[in-house]
Tab-separated table of C-alpha atoms in Angstrom:
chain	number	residue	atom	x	y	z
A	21	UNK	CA	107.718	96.420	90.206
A	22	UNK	CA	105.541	98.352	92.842
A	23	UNK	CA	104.673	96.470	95.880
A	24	UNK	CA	102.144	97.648	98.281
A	25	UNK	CA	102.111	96.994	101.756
A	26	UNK	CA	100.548	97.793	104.979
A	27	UNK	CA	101.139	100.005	108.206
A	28	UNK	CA	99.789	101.353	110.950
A	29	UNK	CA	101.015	102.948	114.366
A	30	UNK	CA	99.112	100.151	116.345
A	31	UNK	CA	101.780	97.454	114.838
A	32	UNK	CA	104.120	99.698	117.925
A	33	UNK	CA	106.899	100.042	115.211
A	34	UNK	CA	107.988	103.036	113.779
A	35	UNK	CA	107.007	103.381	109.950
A	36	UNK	CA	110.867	104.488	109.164
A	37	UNK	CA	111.474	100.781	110.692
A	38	UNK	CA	108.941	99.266	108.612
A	39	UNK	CA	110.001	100.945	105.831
A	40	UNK	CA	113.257	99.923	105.877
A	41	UNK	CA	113.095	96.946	106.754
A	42	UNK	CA	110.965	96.374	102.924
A	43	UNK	CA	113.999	98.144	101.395
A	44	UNK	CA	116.341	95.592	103.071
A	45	UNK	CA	114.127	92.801	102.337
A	46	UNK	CA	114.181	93.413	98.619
A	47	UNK	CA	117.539	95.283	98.315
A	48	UNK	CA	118.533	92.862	95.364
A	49	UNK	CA	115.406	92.957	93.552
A	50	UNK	CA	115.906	95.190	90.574
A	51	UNK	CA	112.813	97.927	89.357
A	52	UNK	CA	111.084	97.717	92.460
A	53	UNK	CA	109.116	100.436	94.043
A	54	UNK	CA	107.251	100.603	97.781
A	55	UNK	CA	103.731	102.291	98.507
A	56	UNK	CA	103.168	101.936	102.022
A	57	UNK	CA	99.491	102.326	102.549
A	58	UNK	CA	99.340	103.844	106.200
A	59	UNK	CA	95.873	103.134	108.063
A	60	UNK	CA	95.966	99.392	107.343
A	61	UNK	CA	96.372	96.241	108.261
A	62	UNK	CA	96.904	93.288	106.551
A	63	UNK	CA	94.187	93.228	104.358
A	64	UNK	CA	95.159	96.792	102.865
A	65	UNK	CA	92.063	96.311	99.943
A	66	UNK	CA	89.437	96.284	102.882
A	67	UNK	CA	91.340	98.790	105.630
A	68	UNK	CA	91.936	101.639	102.908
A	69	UNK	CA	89.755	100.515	99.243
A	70	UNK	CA	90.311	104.134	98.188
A	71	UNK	CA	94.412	104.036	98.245
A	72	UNK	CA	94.315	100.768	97.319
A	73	UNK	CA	92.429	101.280	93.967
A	74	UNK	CA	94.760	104.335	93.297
A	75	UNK	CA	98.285	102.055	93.940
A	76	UNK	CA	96.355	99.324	91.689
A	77	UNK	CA	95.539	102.230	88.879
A	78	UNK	CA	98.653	103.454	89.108
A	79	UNK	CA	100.417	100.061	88.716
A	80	UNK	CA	97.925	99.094	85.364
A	81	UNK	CA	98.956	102.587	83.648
A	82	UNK	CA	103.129	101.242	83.810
């Protein structure tokens, strides 16, 4: 299962940090996938449409 989520350098956090920290999060959860769309915030559809349409293309061809 992909799962999408947001970063940006203005959260202060490394992405490495952020990244792992998705991986831990979901560590049991079997099939999943991560597409962190940098240049967003919370509302990743509205910060970056473009990547956010691809991830969402991407996830409807499966």
């Amino acid at each position: 299962m992909p799962t999408v989520y947001a970063y940006d350098p203005l959260y202060g956090i490394p992405a490495t940090r952020v990244d792992a920290t998705f991986a831990d999060a979901y560590a049991g959860t079997r099939g999943i996938s991560f597409k962190r769309i940098d240049g967003s915030f919370h509302f990743v559809m509205q910060d970056q449409p473009q990547a956010f349409a691809e991830a969402v293309v991407d996830f409807l061809g499966r």
